[in-house]
mmCIF file of C-alpha atoms in Angstrom:
data_model
loop_
_atom_site.group_PDB
_atom_site.id
_atom_site.type_symbol
_atom_site.label_atom_id
_atom_site.label_comp_id
_atom_site.label_asym_id
_atom_site.label_seq_id
_atom_site.Cartn_x
_atom_site.Cartn_y
_atom_site.Cartn_z
ATOM 1 C CA UNK M 1 43.827 53.071 47.022
ATOM 2 C CA UNK M 2 45.052 52.151 50.401
ATOM 3 C CA UNK M 3 47.665 49.940 49.192
ATOM 4 C CA UNK M 4 49.228 52.940 46.574
ATOM 5 C CA UNK M 5 49.340 54.907 50.198
ATOM 6 C CA UNK M 6 51.028 51.781 52.074
ATOM 7 C CA UNK M 7 53.403 51.987 49.004
ATOM 8 C CA UNK M 8 54.435 55.238 49.044
ATOM 9 C CA UNK M 9 54.858 55.782 52.494
ATOM 10 C CA UNK M 10 57.545 52.563 51.778
ATOM 11 C CA UNK M 11 58.923 53.747 49.152
ATOM 12 C CA UNK M 12 59.231 57.139 51.709
ATOM 13 C CA UNK M 13 61.087 55.363 54.507
ATOM 14 C CA UNK M 14 63.473 53.558 51.831
ATOM 15 C CA UNK M 15 64.647 57.538 50.851
ATOM 16 C CA UNK M 16 64.636 58.897 54.110
ATOM 17 C CA UNK M 17 66.593 55.823 55.708
ATOM 18 C CA UNK M 18 68.811 56.172 52.144
ATOM 19 C CA UNK M 19 68.963 59.433 52.983
ATOM 20 C CA UNK M 20 69.746 58.889 56.685
ATOM 21 C CA UNK M 21 72.794 56.663 55.554
ATOM 22 C CA UNK M 22 74.516 59.287 53.462
ATOM 23 C CA UNK M 23 74.292 61.909 55.640
ATOM 24 C CA UNK M 24 75.705 59.489 57.822
ATOM 25 C CA UNK M 25 78.356 58.722 55.760
ATOM 26 C CA UNK M 26 78.920 62.114 54.683
ATOM 27 C CA UNK M 27 79.468 63.443 57.874
ATOM 28 C CA UNK M 28 81.805 61.061 58.588
ATOM 29 C CA UNK M 29 83.860 61.811 55.637
ATOM 30 C CA UNK M 30 83.583 65.235 56.389
ATOM 31 C CA UNK M 31 84.847 65.320 60.164
ATOM 32 C CA UNK M 32 87.397 62.704 59.348
ATOM 33 C CA UNK M 33 88.701 64.936 56.628
ATOM 34 C CA UNK M 34 88.523 68.668 58.263
ATOM 35 C CA UNK M 35 90.009 67.384 61.768
ATOM 36 C CA UNK M 36 92.005 64.765 60.595
ATOM 37 C CA UNK M 37 93.819 66.117 57.280
ATOM 38 C CA UNK M 38 97.128 64.311 56.839
ATOM 39 C CA UNK M 39 99.868 64.923 55.943
ATOM 40 C CA UNK M 40 100.226 66.565 60.050
ATOM 41 C CA UNK M 41 102.684 66.494 63.009
ATOM 42 C CA UNK M 42 105.896 65.415 62.788
ATOM 43 C CA UNK M 43 105.581 64.009 58.935
ATOM 44 C CA UNK M 44 105.168 67.327 57.963
ATOM 45 C CA UNK M 45 107.487 69.483 59.084
ATOM 46 C CA UNK M 46 110.002 69.392 56.577
ATOM 47 C CA UNK M 47 107.036 71.056 54.554
ATOM 48 C CA UNK M 48 105.990 73.694 57.129
ATOM 49 C CA UNK M 49 109.726 74.801 57.521
ATOM 50 C CA UNK M 50 110.333 75.856 54.250
ATOM 51 C CA UNK M 51 106.613 77.850 54.245
ATOM 52 C CA UNK M 52 108.391 79.792 57.009
ATOM 53 C CA UNK M 53 111.275 80.761 54.544
ATOM 54 C CA UNK M 54 108.737 81.761 51.605
ATOM 55 C CA UNK M 55 107.088 84.072 54.351
ATOM 56 C CA UNK M 56 109.571 85.622 56.163
ATOM 57 C CA UNK M 57 113.241 84.784 53.995
ATOM 58 C CA UNK M 58 116.468 83.561 56.640
ATOM 59 C CA UNK M 59 113.420 82.228 59.073
ATOM 60 C CA UNK M 60 115.213 78.541 59.213
ATOM 61 C CA UNK M 61 118.443 80.075 59.891
ATOM 62 C CA UNK M 62 117.118 83.014 62.684
ATOM 63 C CA UNK M 63 115.197 79.513 63.948
ATOM 64 C CA UNK M 64 118.937 77.274 63.751
ATOM 65 C CA UNK M 65 120.853 79.774 65.255
ATOM 66 C CA UNK M 66 119.145 80.622 68.276
ATOM 67 C CA UNK M 67 119.245 76.564 68.963
ATOM 68 C CA UNK M 68 122.791 76.723 68.314
ATOM 69 C CA UNK M 69 123.715 79.437 71.290
ATOM 70 C CA UNK M 70 121.332 77.956 73.461
ATOM 71 C CA UNK M 71 118.736 80.646 73.453
ATOM 72 C CA UNK M 72 115.231 78.206 71.969
ATOM 73 C CA UNK M 73 114.662 75.343 74.170
ATOM 74 C CA UNK M 74 112.247 73.048 73.134
ATOM 75 C CA UNK M 75 109.968 72.109 76.243
ATOM 76 C CA UNK M 76 107.118 69.355 76.616
ATOM 77 C CA UNK M 77 104.316 69.474 78.990
ATOM 78 C CA UNK M 78 101.216 67.423 79.747
ATOM 79 C CA UNK M 79 98.080 69.249 77.149
ATOM 80 C CA UNK M 80 94.246 68.792 78.018
ATOM 81 C CA UNK M 81 93.132 64.979 77.569
ATOM 82 C CA UNK M 82 96.485 63.660 79.120
ATOM 83 C CA UNK M 83 98.608 64.367 75.787
ATOM 84 C CA UNK M 84 102.260 65.600 75.751
ATOM 85 C CA UNK M 85 102.099 68.690 74.341
ATOM 86 C CA UNK M 86 105.357 70.708 72.698
ATOM 87 C CA UNK M 87 106.591 74.633 72.654
ATOM 88 C CA UNK M 88 109.530 76.265 72.079
ATOM 89 C CA UNK M 89 110.807 79.136 73.705
ATOM 90 C CA UNK M 90 112.864 81.959 74.192
ATOM 91 C CA UNK M 91 113.886 85.074 76.038
ATOM 92 C CA UNK M 92 114.071 88.529 74.509
ATOM 93 C CA UNK M 93 116.545 89.523 71.975
ATOM 94 C CA UNK M 94 117.665 92.466 75.891
ATOM 95 C CA UNK M 95 116.214 90.334 77.973
ATOM 96 C CA UNK M 96 117.728 92.742 80.800
ATOM 97 C CA UNK M 97 115.031 95.037 78.800
ATOM 98 C CA UNK M 98 112.131 93.105 77.789
ATOM 99 C CA UNK M 99 109.026 94.697 77.447
ATOM 100 C CA UNK M 100 107.046 91.798 77.722
ATOM 101 C CA UNK M 101 106.039 88.155 76.899
ATOM 102 C CA UNK M 102 105.072 86.843 73.439
ATOM 103 C CA UNK M 103 102.455 83.818 73.302
ATOM 104 C CA UNK M 104 102.469 83.062 69.229
ATOM 105 C CA UNK M 105 99.728 80.254 67.855
ATOM 106 C CA UNK M 106 99.771 79.139 64.556
ATOM 107 C CA UNK M 107 96.950 77.743 62.077
ATOM 108 C CA UNK M 108 95.470 74.751 60.932
ATOM 109 C CA UNK M 109 97.626 72.347 59.676
ATOM 110 C CA UNK M 110 100.670 74.578 60.297
ATOM 111 C CA UNK M 111 103.108 74.352 63.621
ATOM 112 C CA UNK M 112 105.320 76.470 65.856
ATOM 113 C CA UNK M 113 107.962 76.888 62.984
ATOM 114 C CA UNK M 114 105.086 78.605 60.268
ATOM 115 C CA UNK M 115 104.592 81.687 61.942
ATOM 116 C CA UNK M 116 108.711 82.883 62.868
ATOM 117 C CA UNK M 117 107.872 86.085 61.073
ATOM 118 C CA UNK M 118 105.758 86.701 64.365
ATOM 119 C CA UNK M 119 108.100 85.465 66.427
ATOM 120 C CA UNK M 120 110.743 87.698 65.042
ATOM 121 C CA UNK M 121 109.054 90.406 65.140
ATOM 122 C CA UNK M 122 108.133 89.885 69.042
ATOM 123 C CA UNK M 123 111.837 88.981 69.902
ATOM 124 C CA UNK M 124 113.778 91.330 67.171
ATOM 125 C CA UNK M 125 111.767 94.336 66.879
ATOM 126 C CA UNK M 126 109.557 94.754 69.666
ATOM 127 C CA UNK M 127 112.221 92.851 72.289
ATOM 128 C CA UNK M 128 109.430 90.463 73.571
ATOM 129 C CA UNK M 129 110.309 87.367 75.384
ATOM 130 C CA UNK M 130 108.122 84.373 73.294
ATOM 131 C CA UNK M 131 106.470 80.881 73.630
ATOM 132 C CA UNK M 132 105.723 79.501 70.297
ATOM 133 C CA UNK M 133 103.484 76.339 70.808
ATOM 134 C CA UNK M 134 102.134 73.297 68.635
ATOM 135 C CA UNK M 135 98.574 72.598 69.155
ATOM 136 C CA UNK M 136 97.304 68.729 69.294
ATOM 137 C CA UNK M 137 97.290 67.011 65.929
ATOM 138 C CA UNK M 138 100.475 69.827 65.346
ATOM 139 C CA UNK M 139 104.556 69.994 64.969
ATOM 140 C CA UNK M 140 105.655 67.772 68.387
ATOM 141 C CA UNK M 141 102.433 67.611 70.292
ATOM 142 C CA UNK M 142 100.159 64.497 70.549
ATOM 143 C CA UNK M 143 97.041 64.654 69.605
ATOM 144 C CA UNK M 144 93.989 62.400 67.283
ATOM 145 C CA UNK M 145 92.377 65.692 65.499
ATOM 146 C CA UNK M 146 93.050 69.205 65.064
ATOM 147 C CA UNK M 147 90.725 70.775 67.543
ATOM 148 C CA UNK M 148 89.958 74.066 65.867
ATOM 149 C CA UNK M 149 90.352 75.725 68.943
ATOM 150 C CA UNK M 150 88.578 75.036 71.087
ATOM 151 C CA UNK M 151 89.937 72.412 73.242
ATOM 152 C CA UNK M 152 93.461 73.978 72.140
ATOM 153 C CA UNK M 153 92.680 77.213 74.134
ATOM 154 C CA UNK M 154 93.483 75.192 77.398
ATOM 155 C CA UNK M 155 96.434 73.824 76.293
ATOM 156 C CA UNK M 156 97.364 77.531 75.516
ATOM 157 C CA UNK M 157 96.137 79.133 78.791
ATOM 158 C CA UNK M 158 98.621 76.215 80.034
ATOM 159 C CA UNK M 159 101.532 77.383 77.862
ATOM 160 C CA UNK M 160 100.886 81.016 79.234
ATOM 161 C CA UNK M 161 101.488 79.542 82.221
ATOM 162 C CA UNK M 162 104.829 78.138 81.934
ATOM 163 C CA UNK M 163 106.211 81.100 79.992
ATOM 164 C CA UNK M 164 105.045 83.599 82.959
ATOM 165 C CA UNK M 165 106.551 80.918 85.158
ATOM 166 C CA UNK M 166 109.847 81.214 82.767
ATOM 167 C CA UNK M 167 109.960 84.759 82.149
ATOM 168 C CA UNK M 168 108.468 86.108 85.505
ATOM 169 C CA UNK M 169 106.657 88.567 83.365
ATOM 170 C CA UNK M 170 103.676 90.538 84.089
ATOM 171 C CA UNK M 171 103.085 91.958 80.312
ATOM 172 C CA UNK M 172 101.703 89.232 78.559
ATOM 173 C CA UNK M 173 99.772 88.846 74.736
ATOM 174 C CA UNK M 174 98.621 86.320 72.487
ATOM 175 C CA UNK M 175 98.655 86.832 69.323
ATOM 176 C CA UNK M 176 97.216 84.180 66.916
ATOM 177 C CA UNK M 177 96.564 83.336 63.092
ATOM 178 C CA UNK M 178 93.661 81.736 61.594
ATOM 179 C CA UNK M 179 93.310 78.771 63.934
ATOM 180 C CA UNK M 180 95.153 79.729 66.221
ATOM 181 C CA UNK M 181 93.221 83.091 66.133
ATOM 182 C CA UNK M 182 90.058 81.320 67.285
ATOM 183 C CA UNK M 183 92.167 79.912 69.934
ATOM 184 C CA UNK M 184 93.037 83.157 70.833
ATOM 185 C CA UNK M 185 89.192 84.525 71.208
ATOM 186 C CA UNK M 186 88.027 82.025 72.659
ATOM 187 C CA UNK M 187 90.361 81.751 75.161
ATOM 188 C CA UNK M 188 89.596 85.619 75.510
ATOM 189 C CA UNK M 189 86.035 84.587 77.732
ATOM 190 C CA UNK M 190 87.804 82.474 80.147
ATOM 191 C CA UNK M 191 88.565 83.367 83.259
ATOM 192 C CA UNK M 192 92.595 83.668 82.485
ATOM 193 C CA UNK M 193 95.014 85.361 84.781
ATOM 194 C CA UNK M 194 96.302 88.957 85.398
ATOM 195 C CA UNK M 195 99.571 88.742 83.638
ATOM 196 C CA UNK M 196 97.742 88.419 79.864
ATOM 197 C CA UNK M 197 96.778 91.831 79.077
ATOM 198 C CA UNK M 198 96.166 91.467 75.604
ATOM 199 C CA UNK M 199 95.128 89.748 72.556
ATOM 200 C CA UNK M 200 95.709 89.808 68.729
ATOM 201 C CA UNK M 201 93.970 87.626 66.453
ATOM 202 C CA UNK M 202 94.952 87.392 62.781
ATOM 203 C CA UNK M 203 91.619 86.531 60.231
ATOM 204 C CA UNK M 204 90.369 83.964 63.037
ATOM 205 C CA UNK M 205 86.506 82.288 62.386
ATOM 206 C CA UNK M 206 83.592 83.437 63.959
ATOM 207 C CA UNK M 207 82.646 79.624 65.102
ATOM 208 C CA UNK M 208 83.698 76.323 63.780
ATOM 209 C CA UNK M 209 80.499 76.121 61.988
ATOM 210 C CA UNK M 210 80.288 78.693 60.314
ATOM 211 C CA UNK M 211 84.354 78.382 58.831
ATOM 212 C CA UNK M 212 83.250 74.815 58.076
ATOM 213 C CA UNK M 213 79.544 75.580 56.124
ATOM 214 C CA UNK M 214 82.011 78.869 54.354
ATOM 215 C CA UNK M 215 84.643 75.647 53.774
ATOM 216 C CA UNK M 216 81.303 73.041 52.687
ATOM 217 C CA UNK M 217 79.865 76.136 50.360
ATOM 218 C CA UNK M 218 83.216 76.870 48.045
ATOM 219 C CA UNK M 219 84.982 73.720 47.747
ATOM 220 C CA UNK M 220 81.998 71.256 47.396
ATOM 221 C CA UNK M 221 79.034 73.698 46.369
ATOM 222 C CA UNK M 222 77.124 72.279 49.633
ATOM 223 C CA UNK M 223 74.531 73.336 52.053
ATOM 224 C CA UNK M 224 74.545 72.811 55.312
ATOM 225 C CA UNK M 225 72.509 69.994 55.793
ATOM 226 C CA UNK M 226 72.155 67.368 55.866
ATOM 227 C CA UNK M 227 75.928 66.767 55.520
ATOM 228 C CA UNK M 228 77.403 69.484 58.579
ATOM 229 C CA UNK M 229 74.498 68.881 60.856
ATOM 230 C CA UNK M 230 75.609 64.640 60.146
ATOM 231 C CA UNK M 231 79.684 65.575 61.331
ATOM 232 C CA UNK M 232 78.688 67.353 64.046
ATOM 233 C CA UNK M 233 77.159 64.559 65.765
ATOM 234 C CA UNK M 234 79.986 62.869 64.774
ATOM 235 C CA UNK M 235 82.175 65.024 66.306
ATOM 236 C CA UNK M 236 80.449 65.088 69.404
ATOM 237 C CA UNK M 237 80.552 61.677 69.696
ATOM 238 C CA UNK M 238 83.892 61.299 68.999
ATOM 239 C CA UNK M 239 85.449 63.803 70.588
ATOM 240 C CA UNK M 240 83.625 65.387 72.639
ATOM 241 C CA UNK M 241 83.077 68.731 71.313
ATOM 242 C CA UNK M 242 80.343 69.848 68.359
ATOM 243 C CA UNK M 243 80.795 72.174 65.372
ATOM 244 C CA UNK M 244 78.420 75.553 67.325
ATOM 245 C CA UNK M 245 79.594 75.385 70.846
ATOM 246 C CA UNK M 246 83.251 76.086 69.642
ATOM 247 C CA UNK M 247 82.068 79.843 69.198
ATOM 248 C CA UNK M 248 84.625 82.546 68.915
ATOM 249 C CA UNK M 249 81.475 84.699 69.260
ATOM 250 C CA UNK M 250 80.147 83.579 72.546
ATOM 251 C CA UNK M 251 83.246 83.671 74.064
ATOM 252 C CA UNK M 252 84.408 87.049 72.650
ATOM 253 C CA UNK M 253 80.805 88.556 74.422
ATOM 254 C CA UNK M 254 82.551 87.845 77.917
ATOM 255 C CA UNK M 255 86.116 89.295 77.239
ATOM 256 C CA UNK M 256 86.316 92.262 78.915
ATOM 257 C CA UNK M 257 90.664 92.466 77.977
ATOM 258 C CA UNK M 258 91.969 94.778 74.719
ATOM 259 C CA UNK M 259 92.593 93.491 71.572
ATOM 260 C CA UNK M 260 93.643 93.583 68.429
ATOM 261 C CA UNK M 261 91.432 92.057 65.195
ATOM 262 C CA UNK M 262 93.436 91.631 61.653
ATOM 263 C CA UNK M 263 91.418 90.220 58.569
ATOM 264 C CA UNK M 264 92.565 90.822 54.925
ATOM 265 C CA UNK M 265 89.407 92.117 53.068
ATOM 266 C CA UNK M 266 90.472 89.508 49.763
ATOM 267 C CA UNK M 267 90.085 87.176 52.498
ATOM 268 C CA UNK M 268 87.639 84.168 51.352
ATOM 269 C CA UNK M 269 88.987 80.945 52.965
ATOM 270 C CA UNK M 270 87.891 82.509 56.112
ATOM 271 C CA UNK M 271 85.195 85.009 54.945
ATOM 272 C CA UNK M 272 85.769 88.538 55.402
ATOM 273 C CA UNK M 273 82.788 88.673 57.605
ATOM 274 C CA UNK M 274 83.992 87.175 59.920
ATOM 275 C CA UNK M 275 85.450 89.539 61.080
ATOM 276 C CA UNK M 276 83.084 92.191 61.563
ATOM 277 C CA UNK M 277 80.933 89.397 63.946
ATOM 278 C CA UNK M 278 83.706 88.597 66.175
ATOM 279 C CA UNK M 279 84.962 92.874 66.413
ATOM 280 C CA UNK M 280 80.859 93.295 66.841
ATOM 281 C CA UNK M 281 80.665 90.496 69.683
ATOM 282 C CA UNK M 282 83.361 92.032 72.054
ATOM 283 C CA UNK M 283 81.137 95.005 74.243
ATOM 284 C CA UNK M 284 83.235 94.850 76.872
ATOM 285 C CA UNK M 285 87.024 96.920 76.633
ATOM 286 C CA UNK M 286 88.829 98.016 74.270
ATOM 287 C CA UNK M 287 89.450 96.977 70.628
ATOM 288 C CA UNK M 288 90.793 98.171 67.377
ATOM 289 C CA UNK M 289 90.497 96.666 64.025
ATOM 290 C CA UNK M 290 93.082 96.675 61.350
ATOM 291 C CA UNK M 291 92.443 94.950 57.696
ATOM 292 C CA UNK M 292 94.950 94.600 55.204
ATOM 293 C CA UNK M 293 93.899 96.058 51.730
ATOM 294 C CA UNK M 294 94.186 93.339 49.234
ATOM 295 C CA UNK M 295 95.591 90.401 51.442
ATOM 296 C CA UNK M 296 93.882 86.808 50.930
ATOM 297 C CA UNK M 297 94.113 84.257 53.875
ATOM 298 C CA UNK M 298 96.755 84.581 56.807
ATOM 299 C CA UNK M 299 98.767 87.719 53.972
ATOM 300 C CA UNK M 300 98.247 90.925 55.957
ATOM 301 C CA UNK M 301 101.820 90.748 57.261
ATOM 302 C CA UNK M 302 103.164 89.767 53.569
ATOM 303 C CA UNK M 303 100.899 92.229 52.057
ATOM 304 C CA UNK M 304 102.264 95.295 54.238
ATOM 305 C CA UNK M 305 104.663 94.604 56.759
ATOM 306 C CA UNK M 306 105.252 97.704 58.033
ATOM 307 C CA UNK M 307 101.198 98.423 58.753
ATOM 308 C CA UNK M 308 101.292 95.122 60.338
ATOM 309 C CA UNK M 309 104.224 95.759 62.345
ATOM 310 C CA UNK M 310 103.265 99.360 63.381
ATOM 311 C CA UNK M 311 99.473 98.214 64.044
ATOM 312 C CA UNK M 312 100.468 95.723 66.419
ATOM 313 C CA UNK M 313 103.370 98.017 68.134
ATOM 314 C CA UNK M 314 101.041 101.035 68.529
ATOM 315 C CA UNK M 315 98.713 98.638 69.852
ATOM 316 C CA UNK M 316 100.636 97.440 72.567
ATOM 317 C CA UNK M 317 101.532 100.782 73.704
ATOM 318 C CA UNK M 318 97.805 102.535 73.667
ATOM 319 C CA UNK M 319 97.381 99.042 76.000
ATOM 320 C CA UNK M 320 100.122 100.168 78.020
ATOM 321 C CA UNK M 321 99.530 103.594 78.795
ATOM 322 C CA UNK M 322 95.778 102.926 79.479
ATOM 323 C CA UNK M 323 97.063 100.813 82.553
ATOM 324 C CA UNK M 324 99.529 103.283 83.312
ATOM 325 C CA UNK M 325 96.549 105.355 83.183
ATOM 326 C CA UNK M 326 94.315 103.136 85.897
ATOM 327 C CA UNK M 327 92.252 102.804 82.082
ATOM 328 C CA UNK M 328 92.340 98.759 82.437
ATOM 329 C CA UNK M 329 91.437 96.851 81.750
ATOM 330 C CA UNK M 330 87.983 98.249 80.489
ATOM 331 C CA UNK M 331 88.694 101.696 78.871
ATOM 332 C CA UNK M 332 86.617 102.848 76.056
ATOM 333 C CA UNK M 333 85.307 100.554 73.247
ATOM 334 C CA UNK M 334 87.044 102.131 70.471
ATOM 335 C CA UNK M 335 87.593 101.206 66.912
ATOM 336 C CA UNK M 336 89.569 102.020 63.779
ATOM 337 C CA UNK M 337 90.621 100.419 60.239
ATOM 338 C CA UNK M 338 93.463 100.906 58.930
ATOM 339 C CA UNK M 339 94.192 101.172 55.058
#
């Protein structure tokens, strides 16, 4: 009996050791898979230039035209962790009548080219100055991994400051899509300067943990334990942050400035349920919600551009009206769904 118990203990120990080793290897694989996708950066520019035109025809010609006129300029700065980061900026279509400044933040594995439809919306339709960064590990910015918004928020805050120095404007909106939306929500909980008046998030996730948990289930049909737990340990050891602390929900709880939440109800990449989690997490200040019927991930503009443009425009006008009425930043919490 004693020998049998001893054998069982040895088998159990070997099983746990094998499980631990396999989990460690799987965690490293997932961390590499999720945070260091390839191709990336400059190698991926041509794909994303093509993608920009697929999202709104003529975008690259518009971009190249502004570059040729000297209106759209490149700028480099030192980002978080001492890495060299890149952005482009341009004045409003009618600079003397500029209504504000927009910082447009791209998504995962994209760069400043991809969301030119939003840059064109702000510059040409709304007459805003624009600042469009490449997040670290993307576009022309340096970086050793995709930071999923958590450390990216520090760079976007720096670019907002640069935009303020350039345009001398005191009404700024930060508008992000997907990972850029998570970046926007994450920075909204920081102590941002007063010239940042509003935020727009389009299909952002509730937290990095929640997003990766959904991806594990969608792509590999696997539970979070033990693979995601192991990947989280790898990320913390390698990059200094973990998936649970990278939480939009926690940051939104500290946000008092107005925010517009956008999501397509057919989004299964960042699950639609994340919209309500994020919306409910913002307890203070004015907020609006726009749900685009039938839109998949990062597709709300393309699904119904008129509704998207009008919703963002009306939200910004509401924020300005609140300011004129002396009812800013808190205002009255409010929300609606456009269908």
